[in-house]
Amino acid sequence: MIIKPKVRGFICTTSHPVGCAANVEEQVKFVEQQNIRGNGPQNVLILGCSTGYGLASRIVSAFGYGAKTLGVMFEKPGTEKRTASAGYYNTLAFEERARNKGLYAKTLNLDAFSQEAKAEVIEAIQADMGKIDLVVYSLASPRRKDPVTGEVYSSVLKPVGEAVTRKTLNTDSGEVSELTLEPASQEEIDATIKVMGGEDWELWMDALDQAGVLAPNAKTTAYTYIGKELTWPIYGHATIGKAKEDLDRAAQAITGKLQAGQGGKARVSVLKALVTQASSAIPVMPLYISLLYRVMKEQGTHEGAIEQIYRLLAEELYNPDRDPILDESGRVRVDLKELDDEVQTRVEQLWQEVTTENVKSISDFAGYQADFFRLFGFGVPGVDYEADVDPRG
Ligand code: NAD
């Protein structure tokens, strides 16, 4: 089958196995070229391991530190006529490279919110891995089925308190327009916290702890985004921000429970904005990211997922020379280059100026689009997109 991109709004419904494999290869190479010092994680569980920040976490753990990795994802396999989801192809490519290096890598394609997923993961750890010393929580999902009541909760991306009008970019047409978002109801806020807050992270850590599969002084981290004034009305101070605040509560609760046993720490890690399947669904973010990329690339401070996670592990969580530097809420920060005053002021200026007519010249919309296509394995240099490939991967 010859596979071409088919974009529907903020999602591409096809993906390319060879392009996805090349993306994984590029990240592996980046990690192998770093001179990582000190001891890192050896037995890692990654929840949300197949794309974005979770995939980068798996690659740094395996190819940076030689760790065994167990991943959980929710992805679609391919058929003779239909391509798999990008995360599925990424994972096939990751597993092949890990095996070639003699590294254990197992992936479970399951709903991570379910009790069955927790039971299957524990079984796999007991069978193959010994004890887990790092748990990365990198799920991004629009809905969650409560494992006890069976009720399905959907998250919403809305402001809290009052309506917000903001510029937004239609990434299909390149049109910049104003978007007004009405405030969320309390029920919608609560549902978003239920999906993207810390409850499931805590349930995972409780289950792993109670099963006795955590190593003494195990670490766990969940990922968040904070941003600044430009994105606060739709992210930081909005429904998703409320859910992310709940991660801080969960981190304290998890640390408390680990400390009462064999030790261990839960930390929220703050990462920069970048193009992933999750962020392209958030109104306003594509315009913000296009402007941010322009400014950070000009400054030479632009980073992708692999650079961010490399710094998170090598410079913060496993730095042999010092403990991680924490903010006033106990979070690890690798987003500070984005939040730099000079960067934000410049983005703010461009934000005032940007229109449909000038978006291509004053922002890095081209870079945004290229990254978006690359998420699905398209536009990767060196890949022959006219070649016949097997969509089953
Ligand atoms: P992503 O969409 O690339 O990855 C989501 C992962 O979760 C995938 O591996 C997917 O298979 C998995 N997943 C989703 N639902 C699942 C389910 N029910 N069961 C099992 N697996 C499931 O997202 P991302 O952007 O890498 O986001 C990961 C985390 O990083 C999120 O917490 C997000 O808020 C955070 N973050 C993202 C950004 C950004 O700009 N993209 C910035 C800072 C923090």
Short mmCIF file of C-alpha atoms and ligand atoms in Angstrom, two decimals:
data_model
loop_
_atom_site.label_atom_id
_atom_site.label_comp_id
_atom_site.label_asym_id
_atom_site.label_seq_id
_atom_site.Cartn_x
_atom_site.Cartn_y
_atom_site.Cartn_z
CA MET A 1 0.00 0.00 0.00
CA ILE A 2 1.20 3.53 -0.78
CA ILE A 3 0.45 5.62 2.28
CA LYS A 4 -0.30 9.34 2.12
CA PRO A 5 -1.39 11.66 4.92
CA LYS A 6 -5.14 12.15 5.42
CA VAL A 7 -5.73 15.06 7.73
CA ARG A 8 -9.07 15.62 9.46
CA GLY A 9 -8.95 18.76 11.57
CA PHE A 10 -6.25 18.28 14.20
CA ILE A 11 -5.67 14.60 13.53
CA CYS A 12 -4.09 12.66 10.72
CA THR A 13 -5.98 9.41 10.18
CA THR A 14 -3.13 7.59 8.44
CA SER A 15 0.46 7.07 9.49
CA HIS A 16 3.57 5.75 7.82
CA PRO A 17 5.47 2.80 9.35
CA VAL A 18 8.81 3.63 7.74
CA GLY A 19 8.55 7.33 8.66
CA CYS A 20 7.60 6.49 12.24
CA ALA A 21 10.56 4.10 12.49
CA ALA A 22 12.86 6.84 11.16
CA ASN A 23 11.54 9.23 13.84
CA VAL A 24 12.32 6.68 16.55
CA GLU A 25 15.76 6.07 15.05
CA GLU A 26 16.54 9.80 15.12
CA GLN A 27 15.63 10.01 18.82
CA VAL A 28 17.68 6.90 19.62
CA LYS A 29 20.69 8.42 17.83
CA PHE A 30 20.31 11.69 19.73
CA VAL A 31 20.38 9.83 23.04
CA GLU A 32 23.30 7.62 22.06
CA GLN A 33 25.34 10.70 21.17
CA GLN A 34 24.93 12.20 24.65
CA ASN A 35 27.55 11.57 27.21
CA ILE A 36 25.24 10.42 30.01
CA ARG A 37 26.97 10.13 33.36
CA GLY A 38 26.00 8.42 36.56
CA ASN A 39 23.47 5.77 37.40
CA GLY A 40 20.01 6.03 35.96
CA PRO A 41 16.84 4.00 36.11
CA GLN A 42 17.18 0.29 35.38
CA ASN A 43 13.61 -1.02 35.43
CA VAL A 44 11.16 1.48 34.05
CA LEU A 45 7.39 1.44 33.63
CA ILE A 46 6.08 4.05 31.17
CA LEU A 47 2.34 4.71 31.13
CA GLY A 48 1.63 6.32 27.74
CA CYS A 49 4.82 5.02 26.11
CA SER A 50 4.09 5.24 22.39
CA THR A 51 4.20 8.89 21.32
CA GLY A 52 5.29 12.34 22.50
CA TYR A 53 6.90 12.70 25.90
CA GLY A 54 6.23 9.11 26.99
CA LEU A 55 8.03 7.66 23.96
CA ALA A 56 10.96 10.02 24.56
CA SER A 57 11.06 8.85 28.21
CA ARG A 58 11.22 5.24 27.08
CA ILE A 59 14.00 5.99 24.58
CA VAL A 60 16.16 7.89 27.10
CA SER A 61 15.66 5.14 29.72
CA ALA A 62 16.55 2.32 27.34
CA PHE A 63 19.22 3.83 25.10
CA GLY A 64 20.64 6.31 27.61
CA TYR A 65 20.70 4.11 30.70
CA GLY A 66 20.30 0.56 29.33
CA ALA A 67 17.05 0.12 31.26
CA LYS A 68 14.51 -2.62 30.83
CA THR A 69 11.24 -0.94 29.85
CA LEU A 70 7.63 -1.97 30.16
CA GLY A 71 5.24 0.30 28.32
CA VAL A 72 1.47 0.76 28.30
CA MET A 73 -0.25 2.40 25.35
CA PHE A 74 -3.65 2.63 23.69
CA GLU A 75 -3.02 2.27 19.97
CA LYS A 76 -4.57 0.73 16.88
CA PRO A 77 -2.75 -2.03 14.99
CA GLY A 78 -2.85 -1.95 11.18
CA THR A 79 -4.76 -4.27 8.87
CA GLU A 80 -4.15 -5.17 5.24
CA LYS A 81 -6.12 -2.09 4.19
CA ARG A 82 -5.76 0.36 7.06
CA THR A 83 -2.67 1.84 8.64
CA ALA A 84 -1.94 1.46 12.32
CA SER A 85 -1.82 4.52 14.58
CA ALA A 86 1.56 6.24 14.73
CA GLY A 87 2.15 5.10 18.31
CA TYR A 88 1.77 1.50 17.22
CA TYR A 89 4.46 1.85 14.52
CA ASN A 90 6.69 3.83 16.89
CA THR A 91 6.46 1.00 19.38
CA LEU A 92 7.28 -1.73 16.84
CA ALA A 93 10.34 0.29 15.84
CA PHE A 94 11.36 0.94 19.44
CA GLU A 95 11.01 -2.73 20.42
CA GLU A 96 13.06 -3.88 17.43
CA ARG A 97 15.90 -1.49 18.26
CA ALA A 98 15.79 -2.40 21.94
CA ARG A 99 15.92 -6.12 21.15
CA ASN A 100 18.85 -5.60 18.78
CA LYS A 101 20.70 -4.06 21.69
CA GLY A 102 19.76 -6.89 24.00
CA LEU A 103 17.41 -4.68 26.02
CA TYR A 104 14.19 -6.05 27.47
CA ALA A 105 11.18 -4.17 26.08
CA LYS A 106 7.58 -5.25 26.47
CA THR A 107 4.49 -3.25 25.58
CA LEU A 108 0.89 -3.79 26.64
CA ASN A 109 -1.81 -2.27 24.46
CA LEU A 110 -4.48 -1.68 27.10
CA ASP A 111 -6.69 0.98 28.65
CA ALA A 112 -4.31 2.18 31.37
CA PHE A 113 -7.23 3.50 33.44
CA SER A 114 -8.62 -0.01 33.94
CA GLN A 115 -7.97 -2.43 36.80
CA GLU A 116 -7.13 -5.13 34.25
CA ALA A 117 -4.23 -3.03 32.92
CA LYS A 118 -2.83 -2.67 36.44
CA ALA A 119 -3.13 -6.42 37.05
CA GLU A 120 -1.49 -7.32 33.71
CA VAL A 121 1.37 -4.88 34.27
CA ILE A 122 2.04 -6.28 37.74
CA GLU A 123 2.04 -9.81 36.32
CA ALA A 124 4.54 -8.81 33.61
CA ILE A 125 6.81 -7.11 36.16
CA GLN A 126 6.75 -10.14 38.44
CA ALA A 127 7.44 -12.49 35.53
CA ASP A 128 10.25 -10.57 33.83
CA MET A 129 11.53 -7.50 35.59
CA GLY A 130 12.06 -7.75 39.31
CA LYS A 131 11.30 -4.38 40.89
CA ILE A 132 10.46 -1.11 39.15
CA ASP A 133 12.64 1.89 40.07
CA LEU A 134 10.98 4.53 37.85
CA VAL A 135 7.35 4.98 36.87
CA VAL A 136 6.66 7.63 34.21
CA TYR A 137 3.04 8.78 33.99
CA SER A 138 2.58 10.30 30.53
CA LEU A 139 -1.01 9.60 29.61
CA ALA A 140 -2.96 12.15 27.59
CA SER A 141 -6.54 11.11 26.98
CA PRO A 142 -9.84 12.85 26.30
CA ARG A 143 -11.81 10.39 28.43
CA ARG A 144 -11.51 7.95 31.28
CA LYS A 145 -13.72 5.13 32.45
CA ASP A 146 -13.82 5.02 36.23
CA PRO A 147 -12.50 1.55 37.10
CA VAL A 148 -14.91 1.12 40.03
CA THR A 149 -18.22 2.68 38.90
CA GLY A 150 -17.77 2.17 35.14
CA GLU A 151 -18.85 5.78 34.54
CA VAL A 152 -17.11 7.43 31.58
CA TYR A 153 -15.80 10.98 32.13
CA SER A 154 -14.86 13.32 29.29
CA SER A 155 -12.45 16.19 29.69
CA VAL A 156 -13.21 19.62 28.23
CA LEU A 157 -10.83 22.37 27.16
CA LYS A 158 -12.61 25.46 28.46
CA PRO A 159 -11.80 28.50 30.57
CA VAL A 160 -12.80 28.67 34.23
CA GLY A 161 -14.85 31.58 35.59
CA GLU A 162 -15.47 33.74 32.54
CA ALA A 163 -15.59 33.47 28.76
CA VAL A 164 -12.31 33.98 26.94
CA THR A 165 -11.71 35.40 23.47
CA ARG A 166 -8.36 34.60 21.95
CA LYS A 167 -6.73 34.44 18.55
CA THR A 168 -6.52 30.94 17.17
CA LEU A 169 -5.01 29.29 14.10
CA ASN A 170 -6.82 26.84 11.88
CA THR A 171 -3.93 24.51 11.12
CA ASP A 172 -5.65 23.14 7.97
CA SER A 173 -6.40 26.45 6.25
CA GLY A 174 -3.79 28.68 7.91
CA GLU A 175 -6.53 31.12 8.91
CA VAL A 176 -6.08 33.21 12.06
CA SER A 177 -9.39 34.15 13.70
CA GLU A 178 -10.86 35.03 17.07
CA LEU A 179 -12.32 32.24 19.13
CA THR A 180 -14.60 32.73 22.11
CA LEU A 181 -14.78 29.93 24.60
CA GLU A 182 -17.55 29.91 27.19
CA PRO A 183 -16.55 29.00 30.76
CA ALA A 184 -16.85 25.41 31.91
CA SER A 185 -19.55 24.33 34.35
CA GLN A 186 -18.46 22.85 37.70
CA GLU A 187 -19.44 19.43 36.37
CA GLU A 188 -17.13 19.87 33.37
CA ILE A 189 -14.27 21.02 35.60
CA ASP A 190 -14.74 18.00 37.86
CA ALA A 191 -14.88 15.64 34.86
CA THR A 192 -11.64 17.07 33.45
CA ILE A 193 -9.94 16.58 36.82
CA LYS A 194 -11.24 13.01 36.86
CA VAL A 195 -9.63 12.34 33.44
CA MET A 196 -6.37 14.31 33.55
CA GLY A 197 -5.86 14.82 37.31
CA GLY A 198 -3.83 12.69 39.68
CA GLU A 199 -6.35 10.04 40.70
CA ASP A 200 -5.23 7.40 38.21
CA TRP A 201 -1.53 8.10 38.90
CA GLU A 202 -2.24 7.44 42.60
CA LEU A 203 -4.18 4.26 41.80
CA TRP A 204 -1.22 3.00 39.76
CA MET A 205 1.27 3.72 42.51
CA ASP A 206 -0.98 2.14 45.17
CA ALA A 207 -1.42 -0.99 43.04
CA LEU A 208 2.32 -1.33 42.34
CA ASP A 209 3.24 -0.68 45.97
CA GLN A 210 0.69 -3.13 47.33
CA ALA A 211 1.88 -5.81 44.89
CA GLY A 212 5.44 -5.32 46.19
CA VAL A 213 6.87 -4.58 42.73
CA LEU A 214 8.44 -1.20 43.54
CA ALA A 215 12.15 -1.01 44.33
CA PRO A 216 13.23 0.75 47.56
CA ASN A 217 13.40 4.53 46.91
CA ALA A 218 11.56 4.18 43.61
CA LYS A 219 10.84 7.39 41.75
CA THR A 220 7.76 8.37 39.84
CA THR A 221 6.99 11.43 37.76
CA ALA A 222 3.92 12.79 35.97
CA TYR A 223 4.14 15.43 33.27
CA THR A 224 2.51 18.83 33.24
CA TYR A 225 2.48 22.11 31.36
CA ILE A 226 2.19 25.49 33.07
CA GLY A 227 2.95 28.21 30.50
CA LYS A 228 2.45 31.95 31.04
CA GLU A 229 -0.11 34.75 30.51
CA LEU A 230 -0.70 34.01 26.82
CA THR A 231 -1.86 30.46 27.44
CA TRP A 232 -3.16 30.70 31.02
CA PRO A 233 -6.76 31.54 30.06
CA ILE A 234 -7.02 28.37 27.99
CA TYR A 235 -4.51 26.12 29.75
CA GLY A 236 -2.94 26.99 33.09
CA HIS A 237 -6.01 28.67 34.61
CA ALA A 238 -8.52 26.65 32.60
CA THR A 239 -10.07 23.20 33.07
CA ILE A 240 -6.92 21.34 32.03
CA GLY A 241 -4.86 23.51 34.41
CA LYS A 242 -7.22 22.57 37.26
CA ALA A 243 -6.67 18.91 36.42
CA LYS A 244 -2.91 19.44 36.35
CA GLU A 245 -3.03 21.17 39.78
CA ASP A 246 -4.47 17.93 41.08
CA LEU A 247 -1.20 16.23 40.09
CA ASP A 248 0.54 18.31 42.79
CA ARG A 249 -1.87 16.94 45.38
CA ALA A 250 -1.34 13.41 44.08
CA ALA A 251 2.47 13.78 44.13
CA GLN A 252 2.35 14.65 47.84
CA ALA A 253 -0.04 11.82 48.63
CA ILE A 254 2.07 9.26 46.72
CA THR A 255 5.32 10.47 48.32
CA GLY A 256 3.70 10.22 51.76
CA LYS A 257 2.70 6.61 51.17
CA LEU A 258 6.08 5.64 49.67
CA GLN A 259 7.94 7.26 52.57
CA ALA A 260 5.86 5.26 55.03
CA GLY A 261 7.15 2.09 53.35
CA GLN A 262 10.50 1.54 51.63
CA GLY A 263 11.02 5.17 50.60
CA GLY A 264 10.51 6.80 47.24
CA LYS A 265 9.37 10.07 45.73
CA ALA A 266 6.72 11.33 43.34
CA ARG A 267 7.48 14.49 41.42
CA VAL A 268 5.53 16.50 38.90
CA SER A 269 7.82 17.51 36.00
CA VAL A 270 7.00 20.62 34.01
CA LEU A 271 7.77 20.36 30.29
CA LYS A 272 7.70 22.83 27.42
CA ALA A 273 4.95 23.21 24.82
CA LEU A 274 5.50 21.20 21.68
CA VAL A 275 3.57 19.65 18.84
CA THR A 276 2.09 16.32 19.86
CA GLN A 277 -1.21 14.63 19.17
CA ALA A 278 -2.42 15.87 22.55
CA SER A 279 -1.41 19.54 22.16
CA SER A 280 -2.71 19.91 18.60
CA ALA A 281 -6.22 19.32 19.97
CA ILE A 282 -6.03 22.29 22.35
CA PRO A 283 -7.46 25.55 20.91
CA VAL A 284 -4.96 28.44 20.80
CA MET A 285 -1.94 26.16 21.39
CA PRO A 286 -1.04 25.69 17.68
CA LEU A 287 -0.79 29.48 17.21
CA TYR A 288 1.16 29.90 20.42
CA ILE A 289 3.51 27.04 19.49
CA SER A 290 4.05 28.44 15.95
CA LEU A 291 5.10 31.80 17.44
CA LEU A 292 7.12 30.21 20.23
CA TYR A 293 9.05 27.99 17.80
CA ARG A 294 9.93 31.02 15.71
CA VAL A 295 11.35 32.85 18.73
CA MET A 296 13.11 29.87 20.34
CA LYS A 297 14.63 28.74 17.03
CA GLU A 298 15.94 32.28 16.47
CA GLN A 299 17.44 32.21 19.96
CA GLY A 300 18.88 28.73 19.50
CA THR A 301 16.95 27.40 22.52
CA HIS A 302 14.36 25.29 20.70
CA GLU A 303 13.98 21.73 21.99
CA GLY A 304 11.85 18.74 21.06
CA ALA A 305 10.55 15.91 23.27
CA ILE A 306 13.79 13.95 23.28
CA GLU A 307 15.94 16.93 24.30
CA GLN A 308 13.49 17.82 27.07
CA ILE A 309 13.35 14.32 28.51
CA TYR A 310 17.09 13.84 28.18
CA ARG A 311 17.56 16.98 30.32
CA LEU A 312 14.85 15.89 32.76
CA LEU A 313 16.53 12.56 33.47
CA ALA A 314 20.23 13.35 33.01
CA GLU A 315 20.30 16.84 34.55
CA GLU A 316 17.52 16.66 37.12
CA LEU A 317 16.14 13.29 38.26
CA TYR A 318 19.42 11.33 37.86
CA ASN A 319 22.09 14.01 37.98
CA PRO A 320 25.05 12.39 39.78
CA ASP A 321 26.24 15.79 41.11
CA ARG A 322 23.12 17.30 42.65
CA ASP A 323 19.47 16.82 43.59
CA PRO A 324 16.85 18.12 41.17
CA ILE A 325 16.18 21.85 41.36
CA LEU A 326 12.57 22.29 42.44
CA ASP A 327 10.14 25.20 42.27
CA GLU A 328 8.15 26.47 45.27
CA SER A 329 5.57 23.69 44.73
CA GLY A 330 8.18 20.94 44.62
CA ARG A 331 8.01 20.47 40.84
CA VAL A 332 10.95 19.79 38.55
CA ARG A 333 11.24 22.45 35.84
CA VAL A 334 12.64 21.88 32.37
CA ASP A 335 10.33 24.48 30.80
CA LEU A 336 12.22 27.58 31.90
CA LYS A 337 13.73 28.40 28.49
CA GLU A 338 10.19 28.75 27.16
CA LEU A 339 9.13 30.92 30.08
CA ASP A 340 12.14 33.21 29.83
CA ASP A 341 10.93 36.85 29.94
CA GLU A 342 12.61 37.79 26.68
CA VAL A 343 11.01 34.86 24.86
CA GLN A 344 7.57 35.55 26.27
CA THR A 345 7.72 39.29 25.53
CA ARG A 346 8.70 38.60 21.93
CA VAL A 347 5.94 35.98 21.52
CA GLU A 348 3.45 38.47 23.01
CA GLN A 349 4.49 41.14 20.48
CA LEU A 350 4.13 38.72 17.58
CA TRP A 351 0.82 37.58 19.02
CA GLN A 352 -0.56 41.14 18.76
CA GLU A 353 0.60 41.39 15.13
CA VAL A 354 -0.33 37.98 13.76
CA THR A 355 -3.06 37.74 11.08
CA THR A 356 -4.03 35.27 8.35
CA GLU A 357 -1.96 37.31 5.92
CA ASN A 358 1.30 37.35 7.86
CA VAL A 359 1.13 34.09 9.88
CA LYS A 360 3.47 32.30 7.48
CA SER A 361 6.08 35.03 7.60
CA ILE A 362 6.06 36.04 11.26
CA SER A 363 5.52 32.64 12.87
CA ASP A 364 7.07 29.23 12.37
CA PHE A 365 3.81 27.77 11.05
CA ALA A 366 5.91 25.80 8.55
CA GLY A 367 7.84 24.25 11.43
CA TYR A 368 4.57 23.54 13.25
CA GLN A 369 3.12 21.79 10.21
CA ALA A 370 6.29 19.83 9.53
CA ASP A 371 6.33 18.60 13.15
CA PHE A 372 2.63 17.74 12.94
CA PHE A 373 3.14 15.58 9.83
CA ARG A 374 6.21 14.00 11.37
CA LEU A 375 4.12 12.82 14.33
CA PHE A 376 2.50 10.46 11.84
CA GLY A 377 5.71 9.56 10.04
CA PHE A 378 5.28 11.90 7.05
CA GLY A 379 7.81 14.34 5.66
CA VAL A 380 10.75 12.49 7.17
CA PRO A 381 13.92 13.01 5.10
CA GLY A 382 15.19 9.86 3.39
CA VAL A 383 11.85 8.00 3.43
CA ASP A 384 10.44 6.93 0.04
CA TYR A 385 6.74 7.80 0.25
CA GLU A 386 6.04 6.31 -3.19
CA ALA A 387 7.19 2.86 -2.05
CA ASP A 388 4.69 0.09 -1.41
CA VAL A 389 4.68 -0.72 2.32
CA ASP A 390 2.82 -3.21 4.48
CA PRO A 391 0.45 -1.24 6.77
CA ARG A 392 0.66 -4.01 9.38
CA GLY A 393 4.16 -2.70 10.06
P1 NAD B 1 0.62 12.12 23.35
O1 NAD B 1 -0.77 12.25 22.82
O2 NAD B 1 1.75 12.19 22.38
O3 NAD B 1 0.79 10.73 24.15
C1 NAD B 1 -0.22 10.17 24.93
C2 NAD B 1 0.15 8.73 25.29
O4 NAD B 1 -0.90 8.21 26.14
C3 NAD B 1 0.23 7.77 24.10
O5 NAD B 1 1.26 6.84 24.33
C4 NAD B 1 -1.12 7.02 24.14
O6 NAD B 1 -1.11 5.72 23.56
C5 NAD B 1 -1.32 6.95 25.64
N1 NAD B 1 -2.72 6.78 26.06
C6 NAD B 1 -3.76 7.62 25.89
N2 NAD B 1 -4.88 7.10 26.46
C7 NAD B 1 -4.52 5.91 26.99
C8 NAD B 1 -5.21 4.90 27.71
N3 NAD B 1 -6.49 5.00 28.03
N4 NAD B 1 -4.50 3.80 28.09
C9 NAD B 1 -3.18 3.65 27.77
N5 NAD B 1 -2.48 4.59 27.12
C10 NAD B 1 -3.15 5.70 26.73
O7 NAD B 1 0.74 13.21 24.49
P2 NAD B 1 1.95 14.10 25.07
O8 NAD B 1 1.79 15.48 24.54
O9 NAD B 1 3.24 13.39 24.99
O10 NAD B 1 1.49 14.20 26.58
C11 NAD B 1 2.00 13.36 27.61
C12 NAD B 1 1.96 14.13 28.91
O11 NAD B 1 2.82 15.27 28.81
C13 NAD B 1 0.55 14.66 29.25
O12 NAD B 1 0.37 14.59 30.63
C14 NAD B 1 0.65 16.13 28.82
O13 NAD B 1 -0.23 16.96 29.50
C15 NAD B 1 2.09 16.43 29.19
N6 NAD B 1 2.68 17.63 28.52
C16 NAD B 1 2.52 17.83 27.18
C17 NAD B 1 3.02 19.01 26.62
C18 NAD B 1 2.88 19.31 25.14
O14 NAD B 1 3.06 20.46 24.74
N7 NAD B 1 2.60 18.34 24.32
C19 NAD B 1 3.72 19.94 27.41
C20 NAD B 1 3.91 19.67 28.77
C21 NAD B 1 3.36 18.50 29.32
#
